[in-house]
Amino acid sequence: MSSNIPQHLILDHYDSPIWLMNDKFKIVSYNNSFVKVFNPQNKEKHLTSHDFLQLIEGEKDKKYWKTRIEKTLTNSKQQFTYSKHLDNELQIFEIKSKFIDFNNEERLISLFAYNQTATKSFEKQLEKQNFELKKINEELDNFVYSVSHQIRSPLTSLLGLINIAKIDKQNKIRDYLDLMQTSIANLDQTVHEINDYSKNARLDIQCEEIDFEKICQEILDDISFGGRLISFKVIRNINNGQLFKSDGERIRVIISNLLSNAIKFNDLEKDQPTITIDIITSKKNAEITITDNGEGIDERALPKIFDMFYRGSRSAQGAGLGLYVVKEIVHKIKGSIEVESESGYGSKFIVKLPNLK
Ligand code: ADP
């Protein structure tokens, strides 16, 4: 009884197309999956004795199949890939074909198509992850190497100052203490920036309603407290009308770093050193522009200022991490940053952030 079960019932069990055709491409037998892949809209009602090549679209693909089948007949088996759009998605099949030398009446070829799309996309994803991991590893190596140098340089100068202070005979201890304070402040700044960098890489985005007015006020209060704003005119144009959502802590670091730079690299020789903060929010995004009339950035330095540890100016005393951290944070919250600057005239940093509703 069991020997009478039609074979196609067994073959229909597989969700991979399996079919048999002769050397003239006439279909002899097939399973359900074959219909789903090669005759998806059921245009042809009966596929038995049908020309397989008529199910293949495009002259190029027809030619490809002809060559592959000819090779199967000469080499007895073949393995090749075939791609086809199904439900608007490209599917990649690995085809195995085998010539069946069946009592010489008819030259038959059996074919099996294995859908590799998921495996291929998984492989691609793995490749991408691997590439990113390698990049992160290289960056980490570079980072550790440079950080140890950056931390050592203020420490070395501290040690030097202590040695000089110990043998000081001219009562200049106060001067040495001032210099030591600067070294420690630089070191503290570097550690802060490393912490901001690591928090940005580690923590997920915390979306909340952003009050730009409040954030700017708090940053300016902090900066004024250190006495760094005394000689500056600060202009604020903050249009906070539109409800804007993003990561408040990250936005605070961005604005704080840009304002710190606007102060650090300002030109106190100018009549009125000025910093302008423009913030416009809309349904879609926020545009934060920080403009200064400071020393500006040399054309050659401009493409490098967002690089890790890049310091482009003689007055730069930091570690060259600030703008790198800003760039990383801006990317994390899916925004963009641009700079316009002219040496001697000033700089403008424009940050565009999407409203993450
Ligand atoms: P750091 O402030 O530690 O030097 P940053 O990464 O913040 O490092 O900045 C990198 C370089 O870009 C600075 O050394 C400086 O040359 C330049 N730069 C950044 N902001 C400004 C600015 N507002 N005006 C002039 N130069 C700037």
Tab-separated table of C-alpha atoms and ligand atoms in Angstrom:
chain	number	residue	atom	x	y	z
A	1	MET	CA	0.000	0.000	0.000
A	2	SER	CA	2.701	2.473	1.042
A	3	SER	CA	4.539	1.944	-2.243
A	4	ASN	CA	1.522	3.487	-4.005
A	5	ILE	CA	1.911	6.878	-2.298
A	6	PRO	CA	2.627	9.402	-5.061
A	7	GLN	CA	6.180	10.716	-4.818
A	8	HIS	CA	5.149	14.353	-5.044
A	9	LEU	CA	3.520	14.047	-1.574
A	10	ILE	CA	6.957	13.369	-0.160
A	11	LEU	CA	8.560	16.145	-2.209
A	12	ASP	CA	5.839	18.664	-1.287
A	13	HIS	CA	6.936	18.233	2.270
A	14	TYR	CA	10.095	20.305	1.504
A	15	ASP	CA	9.950	24.057	1.285
A	16	SER	CA	12.735	24.051	-1.294
A	17	PRO	CA	11.879	23.758	-4.986
A	18	ILE	CA	12.645	20.301	-6.386
A	19	TRP	CA	11.954	19.426	-10.007
A	20	LEU	CA	12.820	17.166	-12.864
A	21	MET	CA	13.149	18.237	-16.490
A	22	ASN	CA	14.567	16.849	-19.673
A	23	ASP	CA	17.442	18.193	-21.733
A	24	LYS	CA	14.956	20.238	-23.822
A	25	PHE	CA	13.827	22.028	-20.635
A	26	LYS	CA	10.484	20.241	-20.596
A	27	ILE	CA	9.275	19.942	-16.980
A	28	VAL	CA	8.621	16.336	-16.010
A	29	SER	CA	7.771	16.582	-12.353
A	30	TYR	CA	7.900	19.205	-9.550
A	31	ASN	CA	6.849	19.916	-5.990
A	32	ASN	CA	4.711	22.735	-4.496
A	33	SER	CA	7.680	24.929	-3.617
A	34	PHE	CA	8.732	24.887	-7.248
A	35	VAL	CA	5.387	26.497	-8.150
A	36	LYS	CA	5.760	29.124	-5.412
A	37	VAL	CA	9.170	30.171	-6.695
A	38	PHE	CA	8.968	29.738	-10.475
A	39	ASN	CA	5.263	30.258	-11.099
A	40	PRO	CA	4.312	32.469	-8.139
A	41	GLN	CA	1.251	34.095	-9.703
A	42	ASN	CA	0.031	30.774	-11.058
A	43	LYS	CA	0.104	32.170	-14.582
A	44	GLU	CA	0.574	28.649	-15.920
A	45	LYS	CA	-2.034	26.178	-14.785
A	46	HIS	CA	-0.233	22.981	-15.734
A	47	LEU	CA	3.476	22.826	-15.496
A	48	THR	CA	4.010	19.249	-16.530
A	49	SER	CA	5.472	19.240	-20.071
A	50	HIS	CA	5.798	23.011	-19.853
A	51	ASP	CA	8.994	24.721	-21.039
A	52	PHE	CA	10.997	25.637	-17.933
A	53	LEU	CA	12.723	28.532	-19.741
A	54	GLN	CA	9.347	30.210	-20.242
A	55	LEU	CA	9.119	30.530	-16.463
A	56	ILE	CA	12.416	32.423	-16.419
A	57	GLU	CA	12.198	36.146	-17.040
A	58	GLY	CA	14.762	38.019	-19.123
A	59	GLU	CA	17.010	36.826	-21.931
A	60	LYS	CA	20.114	37.052	-19.750
A	61	ASP	CA	18.649	34.708	-17.119
A	62	LYS	CA	17.386	32.279	-19.784
A	63	LYS	CA	20.882	32.132	-21.275
A	64	TYR	CA	22.337	31.561	-17.806
A	65	TRP	CA	20.054	28.563	-17.233
A	66	LYS	CA	20.840	27.130	-20.691
A	67	THR	CA	24.572	27.247	-19.996
A	68	ARG	CA	24.153	25.691	-16.567
A	69	ILE	CA	22.026	22.827	-17.868
A	70	GLU	CA	24.468	22.179	-20.744
A	71	LYS	CA	27.261	21.990	-18.177
A	72	THR	CA	25.200	19.602	-16.067
A	73	LEU	CA	24.821	17.315	-19.085
A	74	THR	CA	28.535	17.297	-19.801
A	75	ASN	CA	29.839	17.209	-16.221
A	76	SER	CA	26.965	15.180	-14.724
A	77	LYS	CA	26.404	17.708	-11.929
A	78	GLN	CA	26.535	21.415	-11.240
A	79	GLN	CA	26.123	23.852	-8.394
A	80	PHE	CA	25.266	27.494	-9.041
A	81	THR	CA	23.362	30.456	-7.639
A	82	TYR	CA	20.260	32.060	-8.998
A	83	SER	CA	18.597	35.254	-7.721
A	84	LYS	CA	15.050	36.291	-8.238
A	85	HIS	CA	12.652	38.890	-6.840
A	86	LEU	CA	9.756	37.363	-4.926
A	87	ASP	CA	7.269	39.650	-3.150
A	88	ASN	CA	9.607	42.554	-3.955
A	89	GLU	CA	12.491	40.954	-2.092
A	90	LEU	CA	15.557	39.538	-3.738
A	91	GLN	CA	15.909	35.844	-2.955
A	92	ILE	CA	19.154	34.000	-3.519
A	93	PHE	CA	19.014	30.284	-4.320
A	94	GLU	CA	21.777	27.763	-4.436
A	95	ILE	CA	20.878	25.305	-7.199
A	96	LYS	CA	22.168	21.764	-7.358
A	97	SER	CA	21.556	20.009	-10.654
A	98	LYS	CA	22.274	16.398	-11.525
A	99	PHE	CA	22.073	14.560	-14.806
A	100	ILE	CA	20.152	11.308	-14.461
A	101	ASP	CA	21.151	8.816	-17.064
A	102	PHE	CA	17.843	6.984	-17.052
A	103	ASN	CA	17.690	4.023	-19.465
A	104	ASN	CA	18.783	6.303	-22.306
A	105	GLU	CA	15.248	7.063	-23.439
A	106	GLU	CA	15.245	10.569	-22.143
A	107	ARG	CA	18.045	12.675	-20.763
A	108	LEU	CA	16.702	13.890	-17.409
A	109	ILE	CA	18.061	16.435	-14.964
A	110	SER	CA	16.992	16.642	-11.347
A	111	LEU	CA	17.229	20.043	-9.651
A	112	PHE	CA	17.116	21.260	-6.098
A	113	ALA	CA	17.006	24.974	-5.127
A	114	TYR	CA	18.007	25.923	-1.622
A	115	ASN	CA	16.985	29.412	-0.490
A	116	GLN	CA	20.130	31.010	0.901
A	117	THR	CA	18.796	34.534	1.421
A	118	ALA	CA	18.650	34.345	5.214
A	119	THR	CA	22.107	32.738	5.467
A	120	LYS	CA	23.575	35.306	3.087
A	121	SER	CA	22.108	38.269	4.983
A	122	PHE	CA	23.296	36.733	8.257
A	123	GLU	CA	26.786	36.364	6.755
A	124	LYS	CA	26.685	39.992	5.590
A	125	GLN	CA	25.597	41.126	9.048
A	126	LEU	CA	28.421	39.105	10.626
A	127	GLU	CA	30.913	40.599	8.181
A	128	LYS	CA	29.692	44.115	9.044
A	129	GLN	CA	29.881	43.427	12.775
A	130	ASN	CA	33.339	41.974	12.365
A	131	PHE	CA	34.490	45.066	10.476
A	132	GLU	CA	33.032	47.349	13.164
A	133	LEU	CA	34.629	45.322	15.956
A	134	LYS	CA	38.021	45.553	14.255
A	135	LYS	CA	37.581	49.315	13.899
A	136	ILE	CA	36.607	49.657	17.573
A	137	ASN	CA	39.593	47.554	18.582
A	138	GLU	CA	41.982	49.717	16.571
A	139	GLU	CA	40.406	52.862	18.003
A	140	LEU	CA	40.729	51.466	21.507
A	141	ASP	CA	44.420	50.686	20.974
A	142	ASN	CA	45.020	54.155	19.617
A	143	PHE	CA	42.955	55.645	22.432
A	144	VAL	CA	44.818	53.910	25.261
A	145	TYR	CA	48.176	54.812	23.736
A	146	SER	CA	47.282	58.474	23.298
A	147	VAL	CA	45.445	58.828	26.616
A	148	SER	CA	48.444	57.575	28.547
A	149	HIS	CA	50.560	60.244	26.821
A	150	GLN	CA	47.970	62.953	27.426
A	151	ILE	CA	47.730	62.088	31.108
A	152	ARG	CA	51.466	61.866	31.523
A	153	SER	CA	52.190	65.309	30.126
A	154	PRO	CA	50.422	67.395	32.872
A	155	LEU	CA	51.753	64.927	35.463
A	156	THR	CA	55.310	65.395	34.204
A	157	SER	CA	54.934	69.153	34.338
A	158	LEU	CA	53.515	68.880	37.900
A	159	LEU	CA	56.502	66.817	38.985
A	160	GLY	CA	58.853	69.363	37.394
A	161	LEU	CA	57.127	72.248	39.167
A	162	ILE	CA	57.298	70.432	42.516
A	163	ASN	CA	61.017	69.876	42.051
A	164	ILE	CA	61.599	73.553	41.220
A	165	ALA	CA	59.400	74.666	44.135
A	166	LYS	CA	61.433	72.508	46.533
A	167	ILE	CA	64.654	74.286	45.668
A	168	ASP	CA	63.064	77.720	45.218
A	169	LYS	CA	65.003	80.505	46.856
A	170	GLN	CA	63.120	83.479	45.324
A	171	ASN	CA	59.770	82.905	47.020
A	172	LYS	CA	57.944	82.222	43.766
A	173	ILE	CA	55.862	79.443	45.290
A	174	ARG	CA	52.597	81.200	44.349
A	175	ASP	CA	53.579	81.282	40.675
A	176	TYR	CA	54.400	77.581	40.792
A	177	LEU	CA	51.087	76.849	42.470
A	178	ASP	CA	49.262	78.735	39.676
A	179	LEU	CA	51.064	76.664	37.054
A	180	MET	CA	50.311	73.474	38.968
A	181	GLN	CA	46.649	74.483	39.113
A	182	THR	CA	46.586	74.865	35.305
A	183	SER	CA	48.167	71.424	34.861
A	184	ILE	CA	45.643	69.841	37.212
A	185	ALA	CA	42.737	71.661	35.515
A	186	ASN	CA	43.929	70.297	32.133
A	187	LEU	CA	44.167	66.807	33.528
A	188	ASP	CA	40.720	67.140	35.071
A	189	GLN	CA	39.318	68.339	31.721
A	190	THR	CA	40.870	65.351	29.911
A	191	VAL	CA	39.401	62.906	32.433
A	192	HIS	CA	35.982	64.584	32.044
A	193	GLU	CA	36.160	64.254	28.262
A	194	ILE	CA	37.168	60.592	28.490
A	195	ASN	CA	34.216	60.037	30.799
A	196	ASP	CA	31.827	61.822	28.382
A	197	TYR	CA	33.186	59.693	25.536
A	198	SER	CA	32.746	56.454	27.438
A	199	LYS	CA	29.246	57.384	28.687
A	200	ASN	CA	28.211	58.209	25.139
A	201	ALA	CA	29.463	54.858	23.822
A	202	ARG	CA	28.005	52.874	26.730
A	203	LEU	CA	24.623	54.398	27.538
A	204	ASP	CA	21.436	54.216	25.499
A	205	ILE	CA	19.719	57.395	24.346
A	206	GLN	CA	17.489	58.865	27.086
A	207	CYS	CA	14.749	60.724	25.269
A	208	GLU	CA	13.149	63.636	27.120
A	209	GLU	CA	11.662	67.063	26.500
A	210	ILE	CA	14.485	69.562	25.994
A	211	ASP	CA	14.465	73.006	27.579
A	212	PHE	CA	17.285	74.697	25.640
A	213	GLU	CA	16.929	77.929	27.611
A	214	LYS	CA	17.511	76.094	30.898
A	215	ILE	CA	20.409	74.005	29.557
A	216	CYS	CA	22.209	77.096	28.188
A	217	GLN	CA	21.618	79.068	31.386
A	218	GLU	CA	23.063	76.269	33.527
A	219	ILE	CA	26.134	75.918	31.303
A	220	LEU	CA	26.734	79.682	31.264
A	221	ASP	CA	26.312	79.811	35.066
A	222	ASP	CA	28.940	77.090	35.415
A	223	ILE	CA	31.323	78.889	33.083
A	224	SER	CA	30.757	82.315	34.744
A	225	PHE	CA	31.412	80.743	38.137
A	226	GLY	CA	34.946	79.979	37.002
A	227	GLY	CA	35.321	83.661	35.970
A	228	ARG	CA	35.888	82.706	32.334
A	229	LEU	CA	33.113	84.853	30.883
A	230	ILE	CA	34.010	88.259	32.307
A	231	SER	CA	35.284	89.845	29.098
A	232	PHE	CA	32.686	88.327	26.765
A	233	LYS	CA	29.422	89.516	25.377
A	234	VAL	CA	27.018	86.579	25.120
A	235	ILE	CA	24.019	86.892	22.784
A	236	ARG	CA	21.269	84.325	23.055
A	237	ASN	CA	18.519	83.766	20.462
A	238	ILE	CA	16.685	80.697	21.652
A	239	ASN	CA	13.411	79.800	20.021
A	240	ASN	CA	12.134	77.100	22.329
A	241	GLY	CA	8.526	77.196	21.053
A	242	GLN	CA	8.322	73.765	19.453
A	243	LEU	CA	8.226	70.669	21.669
A	244	PHE	CA	11.594	69.049	21.064
A	245	LYS	CA	12.667	65.661	22.347
A	246	SER	CA	16.148	64.226	22.462
A	247	ASP	CA	18.822	63.252	24.983
A	248	GLY	CA	19.252	66.180	27.388
A	249	GLU	CA	22.521	65.056	28.948
A	250	ARG	CA	24.168	64.561	25.581
A	251	ILE	CA	22.910	67.939	24.300
A	252	ARG	CA	24.356	69.540	27.442
A	253	VAL	CA	27.807	68.061	26.667
A	254	ILE	CA	27.628	69.245	23.030
A	255	ILE	CA	26.705	72.845	23.882
A	256	SER	CA	29.099	72.969	26.830
A	257	ASN	CA	32.075	71.824	24.724
A	258	LEU	CA	31.292	74.225	21.884
A	259	LEU	CA	30.886	77.146	24.285
A	260	SER	CA	34.115	76.234	26.110
A	261	ASN	CA	35.966	76.287	22.796
A	262	ALA	CA	34.348	79.600	21.799
A	263	ILE	CA	35.778	81.042	25.007
A	264	LYS	CA	39.153	79.250	24.845
A	265	PHE	CA	39.879	80.271	21.286
A	266	ASN	CA	38.496	83.781	21.419
A	267	ASP	CA	40.571	86.761	20.579
A	268	LEU	CA	40.676	89.149	23.507
A	269	GLU	CA	42.371	91.750	21.289
A	270	LYS	CA	39.080	92.237	19.452
A	271	ASP	CA	36.967	95.271	20.453
A	272	GLN	CA	34.248	93.093	21.808
A	273	PRO	CA	34.822	89.336	22.067
A	274	THR	CA	31.360	87.964	21.398
A	275	ILE	CA	29.710	84.547	21.513
A	276	THR	CA	26.301	84.054	19.928
A	277	ILE	CA	24.043	81.096	20.679
A	278	ASP	CA	21.248	80.580	18.142
A	279	ILE	CA	18.801	77.735	18.654
A	280	ILE	CA	15.796	77.125	16.440
A	281	THR	CA	13.481	74.168	16.987
A	282	SER	CA	10.919	72.819	14.559
A	283	LYS	CA	8.677	69.756	14.414
A	284	LYS	CA	11.442	67.849	12.648
A	285	ASN	CA	14.676	69.120	14.158
A	286	ALA	CA	16.673	71.603	16.176
A	287	GLU	CA	19.507	73.709	14.850
A	288	ILE	CA	22.073	74.889	17.360
A	289	THR	CA	24.604	77.444	16.124
A	290	ILE	CA	27.466	78.700	18.256
A	291	THR	CA	29.349	81.609	16.696
A	292	ASP	CA	32.424	83.401	18.000
A	293	ASN	CA	34.604	86.191	16.696
A	294	GLY	CA	37.758	84.544	18.002
A	295	GLU	CA	40.995	83.451	16.416
A	296	GLY	CA	39.273	81.265	13.797
A	297	ILE	CA	40.643	78.051	12.324
A	298	ASP	CA	43.263	77.719	9.644
A	299	GLU	CA	41.968	76.249	6.357
A	300	ARG	CA	44.448	73.356	6.596
A	301	ALA	CA	43.441	72.515	10.163
A	302	LEU	CA	39.706	72.596	9.452
A	303	PRO	CA	39.303	68.997	8.139
A	304	LYS	CA	41.138	67.616	11.195
A	305	ILE	CA	39.507	69.399	14.132
A	306	PHE	CA	37.029	66.558	14.797
A	307	ASP	CA	39.822	63.936	14.922
A	308	MET	CA	40.762	62.292	18.183
A	309	PHE	CA	43.531	64.201	20.028
A	310	TYR	CA	43.845	66.873	17.353
A	311	ARG	CA	44.955	70.274	18.651
A	312	GLY	CA	45.149	72.906	15.993
A	313	SER	CA	46.189	76.011	17.793
A	314	ARG	CA	49.015	77.347	19.890
A	315	SER	CA	46.478	78.421	22.493
A	316	ALA	CA	45.111	74.866	22.681
A	317	GLN	CA	45.919	73.469	26.085
A	318	GLY	CA	43.377	70.674	26.146
A	319	ALA	CA	43.811	67.105	25.029
A	320	GLY	CA	42.189	67.648	21.634
A	321	LEU	CA	39.296	65.404	22.620
A	322	GLY	CA	36.444	67.930	22.959
A	323	LEU	CA	35.292	68.100	19.334
A	324	TYR	CA	35.876	64.365	18.830
A	325	VAL	CA	33.518	63.659	21.731
A	326	VAL	CA	31.019	66.206	20.347
A	327	LYS	CA	31.085	64.510	16.929
A	328	GLU	CA	30.562	61.052	18.467
A	329	ILE	CA	27.637	62.307	20.596
A	330	VAL	CA	26.022	64.117	17.660
A	331	HIS	CA	26.180	60.891	15.602
A	332	LYS	CA	24.746	58.855	18.462
A	333	ILE	CA	21.640	61.077	18.594
A	334	LYS	CA	21.421	60.907	14.794
A	335	GLY	CA	22.409	64.482	14.064
A	336	SER	CA	25.097	66.243	12.084
A	337	ILE	CA	27.718	68.896	12.769
A	338	GLU	CA	29.343	71.406	10.438
A	339	VAL	CA	31.864	74.150	10.887
A	340	GLU	CA	32.525	77.401	9.049
A	341	SER	CA	35.590	79.332	10.044
A	342	GLU	CA	38.115	81.839	8.854
A	343	SER	CA	41.472	82.357	10.470
A	344	GLY	CA	41.532	85.703	12.311
A	345	TYR	CA	37.769	86.300	12.050
A	346	GLY	CA	35.983	83.597	14.053
A	347	SER	CA	34.133	80.309	13.855
A	348	LYS	CA	30.611	79.017	13.546
A	349	PHE	CA	29.595	75.482	14.617
A	350	ILE	CA	26.204	74.302	13.380
A	351	VAL	CA	24.637	71.223	14.978
A	352	LYS	CA	21.437	69.760	13.519
A	353	LEU	CA	19.550	67.281	15.660
A	354	PRO	CA	16.379	65.387	14.793
A	355	ASN	CA	13.326	65.636	17.042
A	356	LEU	CA	13.224	62.117	18.561
A	357	LYS	CA	9.504	62.131	19.409
B	1	ADP	P1	41.021	71.109	22.492
B	1	ADP	O1	40.002	72.162	22.827
B	1	ADP	O2	41.328	70.198	23.613
B	1	ADP	O3	42.230	71.644	21.819
B	1	ADP	P2	39.012	70.212	20.624
B	1	ADP	O4	38.802	68.850	20.085
B	1	ADP	O5	37.910	70.826	21.404
B	1	ADP	O6	40.349	70.137	21.438
B	1	ADP	O7	39.362	71.163	19.405
B	1	ADP	C1	40.313	70.764	18.445
B	1	ADP	C2	40.973	71.976	17.809
B	1	ADP	O8	40.008	72.702	17.026
B	1	ADP	C3	41.468	72.990	18.812
B	1	ADP	O9	42.777	72.651	19.244
B	1	ADP	C4	41.436	74.291	18.026
B	1	ADP	O10	42.583	74.403	17.232
B	1	ADP	C5	40.257	74.098	17.083
B	1	ADP	N1	39.027	74.778	17.583
B	1	ADP	C6	37.952	74.205	18.145
B	1	ADP	N2	37.004	75.129	18.422
B	1	ADP	C7	37.478	76.298	18.001
B	1	ADP	C8	36.970	77.657	17.992
B	1	ADP	N3	35.767	77.967	18.457
B	1	ADP	N4	37.772	78.626	17.477
B	1	ADP	C9	38.997	78.329	16.983
B	1	ADP	N5	39.520	77.089	16.968
B	1	ADP	C10	38.788	76.090	17.469
